PDB file of C-alpha atoms in Angstrom:
ATOM      1  CA  ARG A  26      -9.585 -19.110  36.915  1.00  0.00           C
ATOM      2  CA  HIS A  27      -7.586 -21.881  38.563  1.00  0.00           C
ATOM      3  CA  ALA A  28      -4.177 -20.398  37.815  1.00  0.00           C
ATOM      4  CA  ASP A  29      -3.269 -20.275  41.497  1.00  0.00           C
ATOM      5  CA  VAL A  30      -3.334 -24.077  41.889  1.00  0.00           C
ATOM      6  CA  LEU A  31      -2.351 -24.921  38.313  1.00  0.00           C
ATOM      7  CA  ASN A  32       0.867 -22.865  38.587  1.00  0.00           C
ATOM      8  CA  GLU A  33       1.754 -23.870  42.139  1.00  0.00           C
ATOM      9  CA  GLU A  34       4.820 -26.084  42.583  1.00  0.00           C
ATOM     10  CA  PRO A  35       4.943 -27.163  46.248  1.00  0.00           C
ATOM     11  CA  GLY A  36       8.198 -28.496  47.596  1.00  0.00           C
ATOM     12  CA  ASP A  37       7.398 -30.738  50.536  1.00  0.00           C
ATOM     13  CA  ALA A  38       5.085 -33.741  50.786  1.00  0.00           C
ATOM     14  CA  ALA A  39       2.587 -32.023  53.118  1.00  0.00           C
ATOM     15  CA  ALA A  40       2.194 -29.057  50.755  1.00  0.00           C
ATOM     16  CA  LYS A  41       1.772 -31.437  47.805  1.00  0.00           C
ATOM     17  CA  ALA A  42      -0.931 -33.367  49.676  1.00  0.00           C
ATOM     18  CA  ARG A  43      -2.802 -30.138  50.508  1.00  0.00           C
ATOM     19  CA  LEU A  44      -2.526 -28.962  46.901  1.00  0.00           C
ATOM     20  CA  VAL A  45      -3.832 -32.277  45.542  1.00  0.00           C
ATOM     21  CA  GLU A  46      -6.835 -32.145  47.881  1.00  0.00           C
ATOM     22  CA  GLU A  47      -7.615 -28.562  46.792  1.00  0.00           C
ATOM     23  CA  ILE A  48      -7.254 -29.495  43.124  1.00  0.00           C
ATOM     24  CA  LYS A  49      -9.521 -32.536  43.520  1.00  0.00           C
ATOM     25  CA  TYR A  50     -12.135 -30.366  45.220  1.00  0.00           C
ATOM     26  CA  ARG A  51     -12.006 -27.831  42.385  1.00  0.00           C
ATOM     27  CA  ALA A  52     -11.998 -30.515  39.696  1.00  0.00           C
ATOM     28  CA  LYS A  53     -15.156 -32.067  41.151  1.00  0.00           C
ATOM     29  CA  GLY A  54     -16.750 -28.609  41.208  1.00  0.00           C
ATOM     30  CA  ALA A  55     -15.748 -27.940  37.603  1.00  0.00           C
ATOM     31  CA  PHE A  56     -17.182 -31.301  36.573  1.00  0.00           C
ATOM     32  CA  ALA A  57     -20.436 -30.580  38.417  1.00  0.00           C
ATOM     33  CA  GLN A  58     -20.671 -27.253  36.575  1.00  0.00           C
ATOM     34  CA  LYS A  59     -19.951 -29.054  33.282  1.00  0.00           C
ATOM     35  CA  ASP A  60     -16.708 -27.112  32.849  1.00  0.00           C
ATOM     36  CA  MET A  61     -14.911 -30.088  31.329  1.00  0.00           C
ATOM     37  CA  PRO A  62     -11.808 -28.248  30.050  1.00  0.00           C
ATOM     38  CA  SER A  63     -11.080 -26.959  33.559  1.00  0.00           C
ATOM     39  CA  ALA A  64     -11.809 -30.345  35.121  1.00  0.00           C
ATOM     40  CA  GLU A  65      -9.392 -32.005  32.689  1.00  0.00           C
ATOM     41  CA  LEU A  66      -6.627 -29.511  33.497  1.00  0.00           C
ATOM     42  CA  LEU A  67      -7.193 -29.845  37.232  1.00  0.00           C
ATOM     43  CA  TYR A  68      -7.181 -33.643  37.256  1.00  0.00           C
ATOM     44  CA  GLY A  69      -4.064 -33.555  35.093  1.00  0.00           C
ATOM     45  CA  LYS A  70      -2.316 -31.261  37.563  1.00  0.00           C
ATOM     46  CA  ALA A  71      -3.284 -33.490  40.503  1.00  0.00           C
ATOM     47  CA  ILE A  72      -1.916 -36.532  38.649  1.00  0.00           C
ATOM     48  CA  LYS A  73       1.315 -34.669  37.888  1.00  0.00           C
ATOM     49  CA  VAL A  74       1.791 -33.554  41.500  1.00  0.00           C
ATOM     50  CA  LEU A  75       1.112 -37.040  42.877  1.00  0.00           C
ATOM     51  CA  GLU A  76       3.674 -38.574  40.533  1.00  0.00           C
ATOM     52  CA  THR A  77       6.345 -36.677  42.486  1.00  0.00           C
ATOM     53  CA  THR A  78       5.304 -38.112  45.862  1.00  0.00           C
ATOM     54  CA  PRO A  79       6.012 -41.441  47.530  1.00  0.00           C
ATOM     55  CA  ARG A  80       2.244 -41.991  47.546  1.00  0.00           C
ATOM     56  CA  GLY A  81       2.380 -42.118  43.769  1.00  0.00           C
ATOM     57  CA  ALA A  82      -0.528 -42.307  41.367  1.00  0.00           C
ATOM     58  CA  GLU A  83      -4.129 -42.385  42.488  1.00  0.00           C
ATOM     59  CA  ALA A  84      -6.468 -44.576  40.451  1.00  0.00           C
ATOM     60  CA  ALA A  85      -9.541 -42.400  41.019  1.00  0.00           C
ATOM     61  CA  LEU A  86      -7.856 -39.388  39.404  1.00  0.00           C
ATOM     62  CA  TYR A  87      -7.247 -41.310  36.194  1.00  0.00           C
ATOM     63  CA  SER A  88     -10.790 -42.662  36.256  1.00  0.00           C
ATOM     64  CA  ASN A  89     -12.255 -39.201  36.792  1.00  0.00           C
ATOM     65  CA  ARG A  90     -10.121 -37.675  34.056  1.00  0.00           C
ATOM     66  CA  ALA A  91     -11.204 -40.510  31.754  1.00  0.00           C
ATOM     67  CA  MET A  92     -14.844 -39.538  32.356  1.00  0.00           C
ATOM     68  CA  VAL A  93     -14.051 -35.879  31.692  1.00  0.00           C
ATOM     69  CA  ARG A  94     -12.255 -36.803  28.492  1.00  0.00           C
ATOM     70  CA  LEU A  95     -15.181 -38.938  27.365  1.00  0.00           C
ATOM     71  CA  ASN A  96     -17.364 -35.859  27.868  1.00  0.00           C
ATOM     72  CA  LEU A  97     -14.892 -33.839  25.774  1.00  0.00           C
ATOM     73  CA  ASN A  98     -14.966 -36.577  23.119  1.00  0.00           C
ATOM     74  CA  LYS A  99     -11.238 -37.222  23.618  1.00  0.00           C
ATOM     75  CA  VAL A 100     -11.850 -40.936  23.302  1.00  0.00           C
ATOM     76  CA  ASP A 101      -8.282 -42.177  22.837  1.00  0.00           C
ATOM     77  CA  GLU A 102      -7.017 -40.165  25.800  1.00  0.00           C
ATOM     78  CA  ALA A 103      -9.948 -41.372  27.916  1.00  0.00           C
ATOM     79  CA  LEU A 104      -9.074 -44.940  26.998  1.00  0.00           C
ATOM     80  CA  GLN A 105      -5.444 -44.403  28.053  1.00  0.00           C
ATOM     81  CA  ASP A 106      -6.571 -42.966  31.407  1.00  0.00           C
ATOM     82  CA  ALA A 107      -8.919 -45.907  32.006  1.00  0.00           C
ATOM     83  CA  ILE A 108      -6.145 -48.371  31.188  1.00  0.00           C
ATOM     84  CA  ARG A 109      -3.732 -46.548  33.528  1.00  0.00           C
ATOM     85  CA  CYS A 110      -6.342 -46.607  36.291  1.00  0.00           C
ATOM     86  CA  ILE A 111      -6.771 -50.366  35.857  1.00  0.00           C
ATOM     87  CA  GLU A 112      -2.976 -50.813  35.983  1.00  0.00           C
ATOM     88  CA  ILE A 113      -2.931 -49.025  39.342  1.00  0.00           C
ATOM     89  CA  ASP A 114      -6.027 -50.793  40.692  1.00  0.00           C
ATOM     90  CA  PRO A 115      -7.371 -53.725  38.638  1.00  0.00           C
ATOM     91  CA  LYS A 116     -10.515 -53.857  40.782  1.00  0.00           C
ATOM     92  CA  PHE A 117     -11.523 -50.230  40.104  1.00  0.00           C
ATOM     93  CA  VAL A 118     -14.935 -50.935  38.586  1.00  0.00           C
ATOM     94  CA  LYS A 119     -15.586 -47.492  37.103  1.00  0.00           C
ATOM     95  CA  ALA A 120     -12.349 -47.703  35.117  1.00  0.00           C
ATOM     96  CA  HIS A 121     -13.566 -50.885  33.420  1.00  0.00           C
ATOM     97  CA  HIS A 122     -16.810 -49.104  32.571  1.00  0.00           C
ATOM     98  CA  ARG A 123     -14.981 -46.105  31.123  1.00  0.00           C
ATOM     99  CA  LYS A 124     -12.625 -48.352  29.176  1.00  0.00           C
ATOM    100  CA  ALA A 125     -15.617 -50.169  27.678  1.00  0.00           C
ATOM    101  CA  GLN A 126     -17.299 -46.850  26.831  1.00  0.00           C
ATOM    102  CA  ALA A 127     -14.188 -45.546  25.083  1.00  0.00           C
ATOM    103  CA  LEU A 128     -13.743 -48.764  23.110  1.00  0.00           C
ATOM    104  CA  LEU A 129     -17.416 -48.705  22.147  1.00  0.00           C
ATOM    105  CA  ARG A 130     -17.087 -45.147  20.851  1.00  0.00           C
ATOM    106  CA  ARG A 131     -14.043 -46.166  18.817  1.00  0.00           C
ATOM    107  CA  GLY A 132     -15.984 -48.997  17.245  1.00  0.00           C
ATOM    108  CA  ASP A 133     -13.802 -51.673  18.842  1.00  0.00           C
ATOM    109  CA  TRP A 134     -16.836 -53.853  19.539  1.00  0.00           C
ATOM    110  CA  ASP A 135     -15.124 -57.049  20.698  1.00  0.00           C
ATOM    111  CA  GLU A 136     -12.683 -55.215  22.964  1.00  0.00           C
ATOM    112  CA  ALA A 137     -15.560 -53.171  24.416  1.00  0.00           C
ATOM    113  CA  ILE A 138     -17.451 -56.380  25.177  1.00  0.00           C
ATOM    114  CA  SER A 139     -14.359 -57.875  26.857  1.00  0.00           C
ATOM    115  CA  ALA A 140     -13.818 -54.750  28.964  1.00  0.00           C
ATOM    116  CA  ALA A 141     -17.476 -54.712  30.026  1.00  0.00           C
ATOM    117  CA  GLU A 142     -17.344 -58.431  30.835  1.00  0.00           C
ATOM    118  CA  GLU A 143     -14.280 -57.817  33.033  1.00  0.00           C
ATOM    119  CA  GLY A 144     -16.218 -55.128  34.882  1.00  0.00           C
ATOM    120  CA  LEU A 145     -19.247 -57.380  35.163  1.00  0.00           C
ATOM    121  CA  SER A 146     -17.074 -60.090  36.713  1.00  0.00           C
ATOM    122  CA  LEU A 147     -16.020 -57.581  39.383  1.00  0.00           C
ATOM    123  CA  GLU A 148     -19.565 -56.367  39.996  1.00  0.00           C
ATOM    124  CA  PRO A 149     -22.037 -59.034  38.755  1.00  0.00           C
ATOM    125  CA  GLY A 150     -25.170 -57.063  39.602  1.00  0.00           C
ATOM    126  CA  ASN A 151     -24.148 -53.964  37.652  1.00  0.00           C
ATOM    127  CA  ALA A 152     -26.733 -53.559  34.883  1.00  0.00           C
ATOM    128  CA  GLU A 153     -24.686 -50.824  33.157  1.00  0.00           C
ATOM    129  CA  PHE A 154     -22.102 -53.389  32.092  1.00  0.00           C
ATOM    130  CA  GLN A 155     -24.747 -55.623  30.562  1.00  0.00           C
ATOM    131  CA  GLU A 156     -26.200 -52.603  28.761  1.00  0.00           C
ATOM    132  CA  LEU A 157     -22.760 -51.823  27.324  1.00  0.00           C
ATOM    133  CA  ILE A 158     -22.336 -55.448  26.221  1.00  0.00           C
ATOM    134  CA  ASP A 159     -25.753 -55.467  24.560  1.00  0.00           C
ATOM    135  CA  LYS A 160     -25.086 -52.119  22.848  1.00  0.00           C
ATOM    136  CA  ALA A 161     -21.690 -53.278  21.582  1.00  0.00           C
ATOM    137  CA  ARG A 162     -23.258 -56.431  20.145  1.00  0.00           C
ATOM    138  CA  ARG A 163     -26.036 -54.434  18.442  1.00  0.00           C
ATOM    139  CA  ASP A 164     -23.563 -51.888  17.099  1.00  0.00           C
ATOM    140  CA  ARG A 165     -21.251 -54.655  15.841  1.00  0.00           C
ATOM    141  CA  GLU A 166     -24.181 -56.265  14.012  1.00  0.00           C
ATOM    142  CA  THR A 167     -25.336 -52.945  12.538  1.00  0.00           C
ATOM    143  CA  ASP A 168     -21.770 -52.157  11.490  1.00  0.00           C
ATOM    144  CA  ALA A 169     -21.441 -55.533   9.743  1.00  0.00           C
ATOM    145  CA  GLU A 170     -24.756 -54.965   7.940  1.00  0.00           C
ATOM    146  CA  ASP A 171     -23.684 -51.472   6.877  1.00  0.00           C
ATOM    147  CA  LYS A 172     -20.354 -52.755   5.574  1.00  0.00           C
ATOM    148  CA  ALA A 173     -22.089 -55.558   3.653  1.00  0.00           C
ATOM    149  CA  LYS A 174     -24.494 -53.035   2.092  1.00  0.00           C
ATOM    150  CA  LEU A 175     -21.627 -50.739   1.127  1.00  0.00           C
ATOM    151  CA  LYS A 176     -19.817 -53.672  -0.450  1.00  0.00           C
ATOM    152  CA  ARG A 177     -22.926 -54.657  -2.434  1.00  0.00           C
ATOM    153  CA  ASP A 178     -23.439 -51.043  -3.516  1.00  0.00           C
ATOM    154  CA  ALA A 179     -19.798 -50.787  -4.599  1.00  0.00           C
ATOM    155  CA  GLN A 180     -20.104 -54.014  -6.583  1.00  0.00           C
ATOM    156  CA  ASP A 181     -23.304 -52.755  -8.225  1.00  0.00           C
ATOM    157  CA  ALA A 182     -21.610 -49.490  -9.137  1.00  0.00           C
ATOM    158  CA  THR A 183     -18.638 -51.375 -10.587  1.00  0.00           C
ATOM    159  CA  VAL A 184     -20.939 -53.502 -12.744  1.00  0.00           C
ATOM    160  CA  GLU A 185     -22.817 -50.415 -13.919  1.00  0.00           C
ATOM    161  CA  LEU A 186     -19.567 -48.667 -14.821  1.00  0.00           C
ATOM    162  CA  HIS A 187     -18.339 -51.733 -16.657  1.00  0.00           C
ATOM    163  CA  ASN A 188     -21.599 -52.069 -18.556  1.00  0.00           C
ATOM    164  CA  ALA A 189     -21.577 -48.402 -19.454  1.00  0.00           C
ATOM    165  CA  SER A 190     -18.005 -48.517 -20.722  1.00  0.00           C
ATOM    166  CA  THR A 191     -18.499 -51.627 -22.847  1.00  0.00           C
ATOM    167  CA  ALA A 192     -21.925 -50.853 -24.213  1.00  0.00           C
ATOM    168  CA  ARG A 193     -22.210 -50.308 -27.914  1.00  0.00           C
ATOM    169  CA  ALA A 194     -22.794 -46.833 -29.039  1.00  0.00           C
ATOM    170  CA  PRO A 195     -26.280 -46.434 -30.465  1.00  0.00           C
ATOM    171  CA  PRO A 196     -26.304 -46.592 -34.233  1.00  0.00           C
ATOM    172  CA  GLN A 197     -26.105 -43.193 -35.796  1.00  0.00           C
ATOM    173  CA  LYS A 198     -28.204 -42.197 -38.731  1.00  0.00           C
ATOM    174  CA  LYS A 199     -26.191 -41.718 -41.859  1.00  0.00           C
ATOM    175  CA  GLU A 200     -27.115 -38.713 -43.822  1.00  0.00           C
ATOM    176  CA  ARG A 201     -28.317 -39.531 -47.298  1.00  0.00           C
ATOM    177  CA  LYS A 202     -27.433 -37.221 -50.039  1.00  0.00           C
ATOM    178  CA  ASP A 203     -30.401 -35.981 -51.923  1.00  0.00           C
ATOM    179  CA  ARG A 204     -30.169 -37.410 -55.445  1.00  0.00           C
ATOM    180  CA  ASP A 205     -32.158 -34.608 -56.838  1.00  0.00           C
ATOM    181  CA  GLY A 206     -29.600 -32.069 -55.750  1.00  0.00           C
ATOM    182  CA  GLU A 207     -26.601 -33.884 -57.282  1.00  0.00           C
ATOM    183  CA  GLU A 208     -27.367 -33.205 -60.905  1.00  0.00           C
TER     184      GLU A 208
END
């Protein structure tokens, strides 16, 4: 479907710039149509083409691909894209949000809170960051409660197994021989 741009290898800087703009346009369209696999491929191609130009990497492409990858449940790859975006532009607010989302999905509660707090420091009025912080705190608490319950259950099961293995066998009835039949 997008083979024409995905297979194109332009030589000069002007052709690369035109190709990147076309790819970005198509990637946004694919995202809007919820065609995440195509959007991921297109953003990846744009990133690859830009790496070969003096202009270099573009933070927004990594941020957008991170969002696509979150939608595809490719959490670790989304996290890497968000981190790369922040390396390129530390003030790119959406990248901090996507980093926090990825960390939250991985269950890295404290890191998710830190990432969201970094974003909140860049954009203090952004309620989405506070929502992420609150969710990470709730999830961390729920996770701790679940782990404590599992530990208690495992201890209870261990005690039950121990008791069962050391319990005396119930006394068995001994058969009496009938004295009348022995004569």
